[in-house]
Every structure is written in structure tokens, then in C-alpha cells.
Amino acid sequence: MNFPKHLTGLKDLNKDVMENIFSLTAEYKKKILTREKSYPDLKNFTVLNLFFENSTRTRVSFELAEKLLNMKVVNFNADVSSLSKGESILDTVRNLEAMRFDFIVSRSTEINFPEFLIKYTTSQIVNAGDGTNEHPTQGLLDIFTIKENFKELIDLKICIVGDVSHSRVAMSNIYGLQHYGAQISVCGPDYFIPKDIKKLGLSVCDNIDDAIKENDVLIMLRIQNERGAGEMIKSLDDYKKLYGLNKKRIEQNPDILLLHPGPWNTGVEVEEDVLDLPNTKFFEQVTNGLAVKLALFTLMTKNN
Ligand code: CP
């Protein structure tokens, strides 16, 4: 199978390609858990981690995956770059292209920044988040985590709860899960639900208790204050009453699977008492994220 040259999003990613990633992800996850470091040797590949937004899980797991695969890794630090001297993003990218990186992993506030990089560089581009558009590696690791827990995704009921309108994680999960025929809904106040959500075939639930009772999986989302979401909330207490997850509420559906891409705001969308429940996969998602990235580079270098 031909693997795409770039990973910009899950909207147009073929389900067979996703399955290919997941079968290698499962193999690599076993190696991570046993600390066995026998991965393909990608020493001939250079990679630039070009992050213009802060990150813990995504940036660290990309860098670790790249180093476990023996790639030559360079981390771009915007704060100490010549952007501070007034150099434009376009000129920055043109200069980075002059060094002919094989891969660029990018995170940006700008929607379609990966497409901009595809236009101005010859590197293979991996999107690590572009504005509110997509976060495909998060979508892949979330779907892999769901697949580990359910035999079939077709007609599985999955609800995305919280600040959906500012969430690229929500979009990548929606696109990716729709390839599998899952029944997806969203739950949150009106101002956090994208206006055209019904055009995507999603239903809307207006409180977390119903979402817990009616679904197999909840994907909890953080309120994205950095995108102005906090200012839309009139009362945080009212928000928690309707959309906050806690241990007591989960008793309404003890089998429900709980995901969160992180970072989570403890005491806002999730309470601390949720973290230790067997339903909660937040940390396992991070392990799966490393395995997904190992699989992704292995496949992207093999077929291109
Ligand atoms: N899930 C996620 O993208 O987390 P970071 O912003 O810490 O990378």
C-alpha cells in the first residue's frame, strides 16, 4: 500500500492507511511497555520539530519517537529564533527549506499551516495541530485507544464533551471515527458547539448525565482559554454542574470508556477522583501516542 507523503489530517485519510498504522502501533506499544528498543534504524532521515504553540505530550512524544528511531532531530525554538528580529514566517520557512529536512513536524495557531509548508518546502509534513482545524496524531491515538477496548467501532456511541468549537482534537476524532461508522455526538453549551455540526451528521446532547447514560465512550475536552473560550463562560460553577466529569456521575454507566487528550483542567471538566478509575485511559493515551508516532515515521519513510 502507498502511504501518503504527508499527514495533514484524518478527513481524507484512507481507513486502510489507518489500519496499517494501528497494526504497527500495537506492535510498538508492546516494545514501549517492555522497554525493548529494537526499532527500525532511520538514521538517514532528518526531522525538524517546528512548534509555534506550547506542547507537552505531542512535542515530547514526537521527539522521543524520532530519537528511538535514530533520526537526526532538530527542535525549532520560536522564542530564540530570528522571528524576534522581525523575520517573517514565510522567510523563516524558506530558510529552513534551504537545509532540506526530510520531515517537518509542525504545530501552529494557523489553520492549514501544514498546507503552507507543503507549498514552500520539499519535506514530508506531519501536522501536530493547526489552529482549530485538525490534530491527526491525537485522533489516531484516540481511535487506537478506543479500538483496544471495543471489538467493533461501527455504531459505537461516542460523545465529545466540552469546548468542541475550539478543538482540533474533536475535528480529527470526528473525521477519523466517521471512517469507522461510529455514532458521534457532542455535548456542551451552545457557544461551544460548532454551528454547522449537524451538517457533519452529529447529534447534540445538552448535559453530561445524559451523555454518560447514552454512550460507550466520552472524549472530554479542555476549555481552550488561549483561544478566548474562557471569556464565553458566564459561570464556571454552572458549567461544571452541566458538563463536569466526576466519579459519582460515572456510576450511571460503570462500563463507559473515558478519554481526554490533555492537558486537563482538574476541578473544571474533570475531577481528580476520575483519574484512578479503570474506565479512565488518559495516561494510556499518552503511551499510545508514542507508539502511533513510531509507527507513522516507520511507514512514512518506507513508502516515500
Ligand atoms: N494532546 C496534546 O496535544 O497535548 P499537548 O498540547 O501537551 O501536546
PDB file of C-alpha atoms and ligand atoms in Angstrom:
ATOM      1  CA  MET A   1       0.000   0.000   0.000  1.00  0.00           C
ATOM      2  CA  ASN A   2       1.227   3.501  -0.833  1.00  0.00           C
ATOM      3  CA  PHE A   3       1.454   5.582   2.298  1.00  0.00           C
ATOM      4  CA  PRO A   4       0.645   9.305   1.831  1.00  0.00           C
ATOM      5  CA  LYS A   5       3.681  11.583   1.624  1.00  0.00           C
ATOM      6  CA  HIS A   6       2.249  13.945   4.273  1.00  0.00           C
ATOM      7  CA  LEU A   7      -0.090  13.622   7.254  1.00  0.00           C
ATOM      8  CA  THR A   8      -2.163  16.813   7.362  1.00  0.00           C
ATOM      9  CA  GLY A   9      -5.424  15.434   8.764  1.00  0.00           C
ATOM     10  CA  LEU A  10      -7.767  12.474   9.127  1.00  0.00           C
ATOM     11  CA  LYS A  11     -10.548  13.936   6.957  1.00  0.00           C
ATOM     12  CA  ASP A  12      -9.126  12.462   3.767  1.00  0.00           C
ATOM     13  CA  LEU A  13      -7.061   9.649   5.238  1.00  0.00           C
ATOM     14  CA  ASN A  14      -7.982   6.233   3.921  1.00  0.00           C
ATOM     15  CA  LYS A  15      -9.262   3.732   6.514  1.00  0.00           C
ATOM     16  CA  ASP A  16      -6.814   1.102   5.185  1.00  0.00           C
ATOM     17  CA  VAL A  17      -3.952   3.502   5.907  1.00  0.00           C
ATOM     18  CA  MET A  18      -5.281   3.984   9.435  1.00  0.00           C
ATOM     19  CA  GLU A  19      -5.482   0.199   9.918  1.00  0.00           C
ATOM     20  CA  ASN A  20      -1.908  -0.093   8.690  1.00  0.00           C
ATOM     21  CA  ILE A  21      -0.791   2.471  11.281  1.00  0.00           C
ATOM     22  CA  PHE A  22      -2.768   0.737  14.043  1.00  0.00           C
ATOM     23  CA  SER A  23      -1.340  -2.729  13.441  1.00  0.00           C
ATOM     24  CA  LEU A  24       2.239  -1.380  13.715  1.00  0.00           C
ATOM     25  CA  THR A  25       1.195   0.806  16.682  1.00  0.00           C
ATOM     26  CA  ALA A  26       0.077  -2.349  18.547  1.00  0.00           C
ATOM     27  CA  GLU A  27       3.484  -3.981  17.928  1.00  0.00           C
ATOM     28  CA  TYR A  28       5.387  -0.906  19.062  1.00  0.00           C
ATOM     29  CA  LYS A  29       3.223  -0.447  22.144  1.00  0.00           C
ATOM     30  CA  LYS A  30       4.405  -3.861  23.407  1.00  0.00           C
ATOM     31  CA  LYS A  31       8.018  -2.732  22.923  1.00  0.00           C
ATOM     32  CA  ILE A  32       7.400   0.515  24.808  1.00  0.00           C
ATOM     33  CA  LEU A  33       5.847  -1.349  27.745  1.00  0.00           C
ATOM     34  CA  THR A  34       8.756  -3.841  27.940  1.00  0.00           C
ATOM     35  CA  ARG A  35      11.356  -1.092  27.268  1.00  0.00           C
ATOM     36  CA  GLU A  36      12.606  -3.098  24.286  1.00  0.00           C
ATOM     37  CA  LYS A  37      14.294  -0.619  21.957  1.00  0.00           C
ATOM     38  CA  SER A  38      14.538  -2.599  18.722  1.00  0.00           C
ATOM     39  CA  TYR A  39      13.027  -0.194  16.199  1.00  0.00           C
ATOM     40  CA  PRO A  40      13.878   0.406  12.535  1.00  0.00           C
ATOM     41  CA  ASP A  41      17.039   2.451  12.019  1.00  0.00           C
ATOM     42  CA  LEU A  42      16.061   5.746  10.354  1.00  0.00           C
ATOM     43  CA  LYS A  43      19.497   7.351  10.822  1.00  0.00           C
ATOM     44  CA  ASN A  44      19.449   8.711   7.259  1.00  0.00           C
ATOM     45  CA  PHE A  45      16.422  10.931   7.959  1.00  0.00           C
ATOM     46  CA  THR A  46      16.482  14.446   9.385  1.00  0.00           C
ATOM     47  CA  VAL A  47      13.477  15.908  11.170  1.00  0.00           C
ATOM     48  CA  LEU A  48      12.621  19.414  12.331  1.00  0.00           C
ATOM     49  CA  ASN A  49      10.094  19.850  15.136  1.00  0.00           C
ATOM     50  CA  LEU A  50       8.598  23.235  14.243  1.00  0.00           C
ATOM     51  CA  PHE A  51       6.329  24.157  17.149  1.00  0.00           C
ATOM     52  CA  PHE A  52       4.854  27.671  17.357  1.00  0.00           C
ATOM     53  CA  GLU A  53       2.464  26.658  20.155  1.00  0.00           C
ATOM     54  CA  ASN A  54       3.242  25.131  23.529  1.00  0.00           C
ATOM     55  CA  SER A  55       3.006  21.380  23.966  1.00  0.00           C
ATOM     56  CA  THR A  56       3.975  18.672  26.421  1.00  0.00           C
ATOM     57  CA  ARG A  57       2.587  15.318  25.215  1.00  0.00           C
ATOM     58  CA  THR A  58       2.817  15.871  21.453  1.00  0.00           C
ATOM     59  CA  ARG A  59       6.241  17.527  21.337  1.00  0.00           C
ATOM     60  CA  VAL A  60       7.917  15.169  23.801  1.00  0.00           C
ATOM     61  CA  SER A  61       6.435  12.021  22.234  1.00  0.00           C
ATOM     62  CA  PHE A  62       7.430  13.143  18.728  1.00  0.00           C
ATOM     63  CA  GLU A  63      10.983  13.824  19.859  1.00  0.00           C
ATOM     64  CA  LEU A  64      11.205  10.536  21.757  1.00  0.00           C
ATOM     65  CA  ALA A  65       9.825   8.568  18.779  1.00  0.00           C
ATOM     66  CA  GLU A  66      12.303  10.292  16.438  1.00  0.00           C
ATOM     67  CA  LYS A  67      15.220   9.502  18.764  1.00  0.00           C
ATOM     68  CA  LEU A  68      14.153   5.878  19.325  1.00  0.00           C
ATOM     69  CA  LEU A  69      14.171   5.545  15.514  1.00  0.00           C
ATOM     70  CA  ASN A  70      17.658   7.093  15.408  1.00  0.00           C
ATOM     71  CA  MET A  71      16.537  10.053  13.266  1.00  0.00           C
ATOM     72  CA  LYS A  72      18.580  13.287  13.284  1.00  0.00           C
ATOM     73  CA  VAL A  73      16.387  15.651  15.309  1.00  0.00           C
ATOM     74  CA  VAL A  74      16.378  19.460  15.416  1.00  0.00           C
ATOM     75  CA  ASN A  75      13.947  21.363  17.646  1.00  0.00           C
ATOM     76  CA  PHE A  76      12.977  24.849  16.492  1.00  0.00           C
ATOM     77  CA  ASN A  77      12.515  27.234  19.398  1.00  0.00           C
ATOM     78  CA  ALA A  78      10.454  30.223  18.226  1.00  0.00           C
ATOM     79  CA  ASP A  79      11.395  32.289  21.300  1.00  0.00           C
ATOM     80  CA  VAL A  80      15.112  32.313  20.446  1.00  0.00           C
ATOM     81  CA  SER A  81      14.665  32.372  16.660  1.00  0.00           C
ATOM     82  CA  SER A  82      15.034  35.365  14.328  1.00  0.00           C
ATOM     83  CA  LEU A  83      11.255  35.809  14.396  1.00  0.00           C
ATOM     84  CA  SER A  84      12.050  38.076  17.364  1.00  0.00           C
ATOM     85  CA  LYS A  85      14.105  40.278  14.954  1.00  0.00           C
ATOM     86  CA  GLY A  86      11.112  40.674  12.670  1.00  0.00           C
ATOM     87  CA  GLU A  87      11.790  37.853  10.199  1.00  0.00           C
ATOM     88  CA  SER A  88       8.542  36.682   8.658  1.00  0.00           C
ATOM     89  CA  ILE A  89       7.161  33.149   8.952  1.00  0.00           C
ATOM     90  CA  LEU A  90       7.497  32.789   5.167  1.00  0.00           C
ATOM     91  CA  ASP A  91      11.176  33.770   5.215  1.00  0.00           C
ATOM     92  CA  THR A  92      11.758  31.538   8.232  1.00  0.00           C
ATOM     93  CA  VAL A  93      10.252  28.600   6.341  1.00  0.00           C
ATOM     94  CA  ARG A  94      12.207  29.396   3.141  1.00  0.00           C
ATOM     95  CA  ASN A  95      15.455  29.407   5.141  1.00  0.00           C
ATOM     96  CA  LEU A  96      14.581  26.144   6.897  1.00  0.00           C
ATOM     97  CA  GLU A  97      13.810  24.614   3.480  1.00  0.00           C
ATOM     98  CA  ALA A  98      17.355  25.535   2.400  1.00  0.00           C
ATOM     99  CA  MET A  99      18.559  22.898   4.911  1.00  0.00           C
ATOM    100  CA  ARG A 100      16.422  20.180   3.229  1.00  0.00           C
ATOM    101  CA  PHE A 101      14.911  18.479   6.251  1.00  0.00           C
ATOM    102  CA  ASP A 102      13.331  15.155   5.306  1.00  0.00           C
ATOM    103  CA  PHE A 103      10.470  15.712   7.775  1.00  0.00           C
ATOM    104  CA  ILE A 104       8.887  18.742   9.400  1.00  0.00           C
ATOM    105  CA  VAL A 105       6.529  18.166  12.318  1.00  0.00           C
ATOM    106  CA  SER A 106       4.536  21.370  12.770  1.00  0.00           C
ATOM    107  CA  ARG A 107       2.240  22.889  15.343  1.00  0.00           C
ATOM    108  CA  SER A 108       0.751  26.305  14.664  1.00  0.00           C
ATOM    109  CA  THR A 109      -2.114  28.582  15.634  1.00  0.00           C
ATOM    110  CA  GLU A 110      -2.834  28.940  11.892  1.00  0.00           C
ATOM    111  CA  ILE A 111      -5.393  26.710  10.175  1.00  0.00           C
ATOM    112  CA  ASN A 112      -3.837  24.929   7.144  1.00  0.00           C
ATOM    113  CA  PHE A 113      -0.259  25.724   8.200  1.00  0.00           C
ATOM    114  CA  PRO A 114       0.776  22.194   7.033  1.00  0.00           C
ATOM    115  CA  GLU A 115      -0.503  23.050   3.517  1.00  0.00           C
ATOM    116  CA  PHE A 116       1.594  26.253   3.652  1.00  0.00           C
ATOM    117  CA  LEU A 117       4.654  24.120   4.478  1.00  0.00           C
ATOM    118  CA  ILE A 118       3.839  21.717   1.649  1.00  0.00           C
ATOM    119  CA  LYS A 119       3.770  24.702  -0.713  1.00  0.00           C
ATOM    120  CA  TYR A 120       7.094  26.176   0.398  1.00  0.00           C
ATOM    121  CA  THR A 121       9.194  23.117   1.296  1.00  0.00           C
ATOM    122  CA  THR A 122      10.120  19.734  -0.142  1.00  0.00           C
ATOM    123  CA  SER A 123       9.902  17.993   3.271  1.00  0.00           C
ATOM    124  CA  GLN A 124       7.353  15.403   4.328  1.00  0.00           C
ATOM    125  CA  ILE A 125       4.966  17.247   6.634  1.00  0.00           C
ATOM    126  CA  VAL A 126       3.331  15.861   9.766  1.00  0.00           C
ATOM    127  CA  ASN A 127       0.642  18.019  11.333  1.00  0.00           C
ATOM    128  CA  ALA A 128       0.922  18.194  15.126  1.00  0.00           C
ATOM    129  CA  GLY A 129      -2.033  20.612  15.320  1.00  0.00           C
ATOM    130  CA  ASP A 130      -3.113  23.556  13.135  1.00  0.00           C
ATOM    131  CA  GLY A 131      -5.306  26.082  14.923  1.00  0.00           C
ATOM    132  CA  THR A 132      -8.814  24.713  15.412  1.00  0.00           C
ATOM    133  CA  ASN A 133      -8.599  22.565  12.279  1.00  0.00           C
ATOM    134  CA  GLU A 134      -7.021  19.139  12.907  1.00  0.00           C
ATOM    135  CA  HIS A 135      -4.696  17.235  15.243  1.00  0.00           C
ATOM    136  CA  PRO A 136      -4.376  13.966  13.334  1.00  0.00           C
ATOM    137  CA  THR A 137      -1.879  12.140  15.557  1.00  0.00           C
ATOM    138  CA  GLN A 138      -4.159  12.826  18.554  1.00  0.00           C
ATOM    139  CA  GLY A 139      -7.111  11.489  16.549  1.00  0.00           C
ATOM    140  CA  LEU A 140      -5.119   8.374  15.627  1.00  0.00           C
ATOM    141  CA  LEU A 141      -4.057   7.670  19.200  1.00  0.00           C
ATOM    142  CA  ASP A 142      -7.587   8.225  20.496  1.00  0.00           C
ATOM    143  CA  ILE A 143      -9.095   5.883  17.897  1.00  0.00           C
ATOM    144  CA  PHE A 144      -6.395   3.289  18.597  1.00  0.00           C
ATOM    145  CA  THR A 145      -7.268   3.514  22.323  1.00  0.00           C
ATOM    146  CA  ILE A 146     -10.964   3.025  21.559  1.00  0.00           C
ATOM    147  CA  LYS A 147     -10.164   0.057  19.280  1.00  0.00           C
ATOM    148  CA  GLU A 148      -8.172  -1.572  22.093  1.00  0.00           C
ATOM    149  CA  ASN A 149     -11.307  -1.544  24.222  1.00  0.00           C
ATOM    150  CA  PHE A 150     -14.081  -2.389  21.733  1.00  0.00           C
ATOM    151  CA  LYS A 151     -14.203  -5.124  19.090  1.00  0.00           C
ATOM    152  CA  GLU A 152     -16.187  -3.025  16.612  1.00  0.00           C
ATOM    153  CA  LEU A 153     -16.387   0.746  16.129  1.00  0.00           C
ATOM    154  CA  ILE A 154     -19.368   0.555  13.780  1.00  0.00           C
ATOM    155  CA  ASP A 155     -22.382   2.040  15.618  1.00  0.00           C
ATOM    156  CA  LEU A 156     -20.286   2.555  18.767  1.00  0.00           C
ATOM    157  CA  LYS A 157     -21.678   5.594  20.583  1.00  0.00           C
ATOM    158  CA  ILE A 158     -19.041   8.229  21.238  1.00  0.00           C
ATOM    159  CA  CYS A 159     -19.701  11.669  22.708  1.00  0.00           C
ATOM    160  CA  ILE A 160     -17.236  14.576  22.650  1.00  0.00           C
ATOM    161  CA  VAL A 161     -17.850  16.787  25.689  1.00  0.00           C
ATOM    162  CA  GLY A 162     -16.885  20.417  26.321  1.00  0.00           C
ATOM    163  CA  ASP A 163     -15.284  23.117  24.194  1.00  0.00           C
ATOM    164  CA  VAL A 164     -15.858  21.449  20.815  1.00  0.00           C
ATOM    165  CA  SER A 165     -15.851  24.675  18.788  1.00  0.00           C
ATOM    166  CA  HIS A 166     -12.177  25.440  19.543  1.00  0.00           C
ATOM    167  CA  SER A 167     -10.985  21.845  19.346  1.00  0.00           C
ATOM    168  CA  ARG A 168      -8.845  20.395  16.558  1.00  0.00           C
ATOM    169  CA  VAL A 169      -8.848  17.146  18.571  1.00  0.00           C
ATOM    170  CA  ALA A 170     -12.637  16.982  18.193  1.00  0.00           C
ATOM    171  CA  MET A 171     -12.398  17.509  14.428  1.00  0.00           C
ATOM    172  CA  SER A 172      -9.761  14.810  13.880  1.00  0.00           C
ATOM    173  CA  ASN A 173     -11.741  12.373  16.030  1.00  0.00           C
ATOM    174  CA  ILE A 174     -14.962  13.162  14.177  1.00  0.00           C
ATOM    175  CA  TYR A 175     -13.380  12.650  10.740  1.00  0.00           C
ATOM    176  CA  GLY A 176     -11.427   9.552  11.779  1.00  0.00           C
ATOM    177  CA  LEU A 177     -14.280   7.869  13.658  1.00  0.00           C
ATOM    178  CA  GLN A 178     -16.688   8.536  10.792  1.00  0.00           C
ATOM    179  CA  HIS A 179     -14.446   6.385   8.565  1.00  0.00           C
ATOM    180  CA  TYR A 180     -15.307   3.550  11.006  1.00  0.00           C
ATOM    181  CA  GLY A 181     -19.072   4.204  11.105  1.00  0.00           C
ATOM    182  CA  ALA A 182     -19.186   5.251  14.783  1.00  0.00           C
ATOM    183  CA  GLN A 183     -22.206   7.235  16.023  1.00  0.00           C
ATOM    184  CA  ILE A 184     -20.743  10.502  17.218  1.00  0.00           C
ATOM    185  CA  SER A 185     -22.415  13.218  19.263  1.00  0.00           C
ATOM    186  CA  VAL A 186     -21.237  16.359  21.007  1.00  0.00           C
ATOM    187  CA  CYS A 187     -22.178  17.739  24.414  1.00  0.00           C
ATOM    188  CA  GLY A 188     -21.691  21.272  25.659  1.00  0.00           C
ATOM    189  CA  PRO A 189     -23.263  24.707  25.942  1.00  0.00           C
ATOM    190  CA  ASP A 190     -24.465  26.331  22.675  1.00  0.00           C
ATOM    191  CA  TYR A 191     -21.438  28.609  22.499  1.00  0.00           C
ATOM    192  CA  PHE A 192     -19.078  25.580  22.459  1.00  0.00           C
ATOM    193  CA  ILE A 193     -20.970  23.674  19.739  1.00  0.00           C
ATOM    194  CA  PRO A 194     -19.948  24.491  16.147  1.00  0.00           C
ATOM    195  CA  LYS A 195     -22.897  25.982  14.225  1.00  0.00           C
ATOM    196  CA  ASP A 196     -22.653  23.507  11.349  1.00  0.00           C
ATOM    197  CA  ILE A 197     -22.179  20.378  13.500  1.00  0.00           C
ATOM    198  CA  LYS A 198     -25.445  18.812  12.290  1.00  0.00           C
ATOM    199  CA  LYS A 199     -24.202  19.018   8.691  1.00  0.00           C
ATOM    200  CA  LEU A 200     -21.496  16.543   9.766  1.00  0.00           C
ATOM    201  CA  GLY A 201     -24.269  14.158  10.881  1.00  0.00           C
ATOM    202  CA  LEU A 202     -23.652  14.623  14.617  1.00  0.00           C
ATOM    203  CA  SER A 203     -26.344  14.897  17.286  1.00  0.00           C
ATOM    204  CA  VAL A 204     -26.125  17.293  20.228  1.00  0.00           C
ATOM    205  CA  CYS A 205     -26.635  16.459  23.917  1.00  0.00           C
ATOM    206  CA  ASP A 206     -27.051  19.291  26.440  1.00  0.00           C
ATOM    207  CA  ASN A 207     -25.847  17.681  29.685  1.00  0.00           C
ATOM    208  CA  ILE A 208     -23.160  15.223  30.732  1.00  0.00           C
ATOM    209  CA  ASP A 209     -25.501  12.922  32.714  1.00  0.00           C
ATOM    210  CA  ASP A 210     -27.405  12.023  29.533  1.00  0.00           C
ATOM    211  CA  ALA A 211     -24.100  11.729  27.642  1.00  0.00           C
ATOM    212  CA  ILE A 212     -22.805   9.247  30.241  1.00  0.00           C
ATOM    213  CA  LYS A 213     -26.017   7.174  30.152  1.00  0.00           C
ATOM    214  CA  GLU A 214     -26.316   7.098  26.358  1.00  0.00           C
ATOM    215  CA  ASN A 215     -22.726   6.478  25.211  1.00  0.00           C
ATOM    216  CA  ASP A 216     -19.952   3.861  25.190  1.00  0.00           C
ATOM    217  CA  VAL A 217     -17.140   6.428  25.143  1.00  0.00           C
ATOM    218  CA  LEU A 218     -16.721  10.025  26.320  1.00  0.00           C
ATOM    219  CA  ILE A 219     -13.933  12.194  24.932  1.00  0.00           C
ATOM    220  CA  MET A 220     -13.577  15.063  27.410  1.00  0.00           C
ATOM    221  CA  LEU A 221     -12.187  18.397  26.224  1.00  0.00           C
ATOM    222  CA  ARG A 222     -10.495  21.291  27.972  1.00  0.00           C
ATOM    223  CA  ILE A 223     -11.848  24.838  27.805  1.00  0.00           C
ATOM    224  CA  GLN A 224      -9.312  26.481  25.471  1.00  0.00           C
ATOM    225  CA  ASN A 225      -8.665  29.778  27.259  1.00  0.00           C
ATOM    226  CA  GLU A 226      -5.850  30.581  24.820  1.00  0.00           C
ATOM    227  CA  ARG A 227      -8.486  30.780  22.054  1.00  0.00           C
ATOM    228  CA  GLY A 228     -10.812  33.029  24.070  1.00  0.00           C
ATOM    229  CA  ALA A 229     -13.120  30.230  25.288  1.00  0.00           C
ATOM    230  CA  GLY A 230     -12.918  31.163  28.978  1.00  0.00           C
ATOM    231  CA  GLU A 231     -14.491  34.566  28.274  1.00  0.00           C
ATOM    232  CA  MET A 232     -17.578  32.854  26.808  1.00  0.00           C
ATOM    233  CA  ILE A 233     -18.432  31.147  30.124  1.00  0.00           C
ATOM    234  CA  LYS A 234     -20.649  33.166  32.441  1.00  0.00           C
ATOM    235  CA  SER A 235     -20.389  30.867  35.475  1.00  0.00           C
ATOM    236  CA  LEU A 236     -17.763  28.137  35.892  1.00  0.00           C
ATOM    237  CA  ASP A 237     -19.904  26.530  38.632  1.00  0.00           C
ATOM    238  CA  ASP A 238     -22.859  26.273  36.245  1.00  0.00           C
ATOM    239  CA  TYR A 239     -20.559  24.821  33.573  1.00  0.00           C
ATOM    240  CA  LYS A 240     -19.292  22.142  35.988  1.00  0.00           C
ATOM    241  CA  LYS A 241     -22.847  21.276  37.061  1.00  0.00           C
ATOM    242  CA  LEU A 242     -23.829  20.517  33.474  1.00  0.00           C
ATOM    243  CA  TYR A 243     -20.581  19.271  31.888  1.00  0.00           C
ATOM    244  CA  GLY A 244     -18.053  18.378  34.634  1.00  0.00           C
ATOM    245  CA  LEU A 245     -16.986  14.735  34.979  1.00  0.00           C
ATOM    246  CA  ASN A 246     -16.658  13.128  38.418  1.00  0.00           C
ATOM    247  CA  LYS A 247     -16.622   9.636  39.910  1.00  0.00           C
ATOM    248  CA  LYS A 248     -20.219   9.829  41.180  1.00  0.00           C
ATOM    249  CA  ARG A 249     -21.550  10.648  37.724  1.00  0.00           C
ATOM    250  CA  ILE A 250     -19.747   7.686  36.140  1.00  0.00           C
ATOM    251  CA  GLU A 251     -21.759   5.315  38.378  1.00  0.00           C
ATOM    252  CA  GLN A 252     -24.607   5.919  35.917  1.00  0.00           C
ATOM    253  CA  ASN A 253     -22.688   3.846  33.323  1.00  0.00           C
ATOM    254  CA  PRO A 254     -19.859   1.900  35.006  1.00  0.00           C
ATOM    255  CA  ASP A 255     -18.625   0.442  31.679  1.00  0.00           C
ATOM    256  CA  ILE A 256     -18.090   3.769  29.912  1.00  0.00           C
ATOM    257  CA  LEU A 257     -14.615   4.451  28.470  1.00  0.00           C
ATOM    258  CA  LEU A 258     -13.173   7.881  29.306  1.00  0.00           C
ATOM    259  CA  LEU A 259     -10.620   9.717  27.165  1.00  0.00           C
ATOM    260  CA  HIS A 260      -9.023  13.153  27.400  1.00  0.00           C
ATOM    261  CA  PRO A 261      -6.279  14.446  25.065  1.00  0.00           C
ATOM    262  CA  GLY A 262      -4.766  16.525  27.867  1.00  0.00           C
ATOM    263  CA  PRO A 263      -3.886  18.862  29.307  1.00  0.00           C
ATOM    264  CA  TRP A 264      -6.917  18.630  31.573  1.00  0.00           C
ATOM    265  CA  ASN A 265      -8.092  21.293  33.982  1.00  0.00           C
ATOM    266  CA  THR A 266      -8.645  19.429  37.235  1.00  0.00           C
ATOM    267  CA  GLY A 267     -11.723  20.747  39.002  1.00  0.00           C
ATOM    268  CA  VAL A 268     -13.181  22.117  35.754  1.00  0.00           C
ATOM    269  CA  GLU A 269     -14.043  19.467  33.140  1.00  0.00           C
ATOM    270  CA  VAL A 270     -12.691  16.558  35.228  1.00  0.00           C
ATOM    271  CA  GLU A 271     -12.295  15.945  38.954  1.00  0.00           C
ATOM    272  CA  GLU A 272      -9.172  14.284  40.385  1.00  0.00           C
ATOM    273  CA  ASP A 273     -11.247  11.273  41.557  1.00  0.00           C
ATOM    274  CA  VAL A 274     -11.764  10.207  37.923  1.00  0.00           C
ATOM    275  CA  LEU A 275      -8.041   9.647  37.256  1.00  0.00           C
ATOM    276  CA  ASP A 276      -7.694   6.311  39.076  1.00  0.00           C
ATOM    277  CA  LEU A 277     -10.822   4.669  37.653  1.00  0.00           C
ATOM    278  CA  PRO A 278     -10.283   1.660  35.334  1.00  0.00           C
ATOM    279  CA  ASN A 279     -12.506   3.463  32.797  1.00  0.00           C
ATOM    280  CA  THR A 280     -10.027   6.336  32.521  1.00  0.00           C
ATOM    281  CA  LYS A 281      -7.369   5.959  29.801  1.00  0.00           C
ATOM    282  CA  PHE A 282      -5.763   9.410  29.908  1.00  0.00           C
ATOM    283  CA  PHE A 283      -2.214   8.133  30.580  1.00  0.00           C
ATOM    284  CA  GLU A 284      -2.578   5.080  28.341  1.00  0.00           C
ATOM    285  CA  GLN A 285      -3.473   7.527  25.552  1.00  0.00           C
ATOM    286  CA  VAL A 286      -0.032   9.105  26.012  1.00  0.00           C
ATOM    287  CA  THR A 287       1.712   5.706  25.698  1.00  0.00           C
ATOM    288  CA  ASN A 288      -0.386   5.006  22.604  1.00  0.00           C
ATOM    289  CA  GLY A 289       0.601   8.408  21.218  1.00  0.00           C
ATOM    290  CA  LEU A 290       4.279   7.462  21.339  1.00  0.00           C
ATOM    291  CA  ALA A 291       3.526   4.128  19.623  1.00  0.00           C
ATOM    292  CA  VAL A 292       1.475   5.890  16.907  1.00  0.00           C
ATOM    293  CA  LYS A 293       4.356   8.267  16.141  1.00  0.00           C
ATOM    294  CA  LEU A 294       6.869   5.406  15.940  1.00  0.00           C
ATOM    295  CA  ALA A 295       4.537   3.622  13.513  1.00  0.00           C
ATOM    296  CA  LEU A 296       3.929   6.761  11.484  1.00  0.00           C
ATOM    297  CA  PHE A 297       7.612   7.521  10.806  1.00  0.00           C
ATOM    298  CA  THR A 298       8.301   3.855  10.034  1.00  0.00           C
ATOM    299  CA  LEU A 299       5.544   3.803   7.403  1.00  0.00           C
ATOM    300  CA  MET A 300       6.178   7.285   6.008  1.00  0.00           C
ATOM    301  CA  THR A 301       9.867   6.549   5.398  1.00  0.00           C
ATOM    302  CA  LYS A 302       9.189   3.090   3.932  1.00  0.00           C
ATOM    303  CA  ASN A 303       6.839   4.183   1.175  1.00  0.00           C
ATOM    304  CA  ASN A 304       8.244   7.565   0.224  1.00  0.00           C
TER     305      ASN A 304
HETATM  306  N1   CP B   1      -2.879  16.412  23.500  1.00  0.00           N
HETATM  307  C1   CP B   1      -1.991  17.387  23.223  1.00  0.00           C
HETATM  308  O1   CP B   1      -1.832  17.834  22.076  1.00  0.00           O
HETATM  309  O2   CP B   1      -1.293  17.802  24.317  1.00  0.00           O
HETATM  310  P1   CP B   1      -0.090  18.866  24.242  1.00  0.00           P
HETATM  311  O3   CP B   1      -0.689  20.172  23.833  1.00  0.00           O
HETATM  312  O4   CP B   1       0.535  18.880  25.602  1.00  0.00           O
HETATM  313  O5   CP B   1       0.861  18.354  23.178  1.00  0.00           O
END
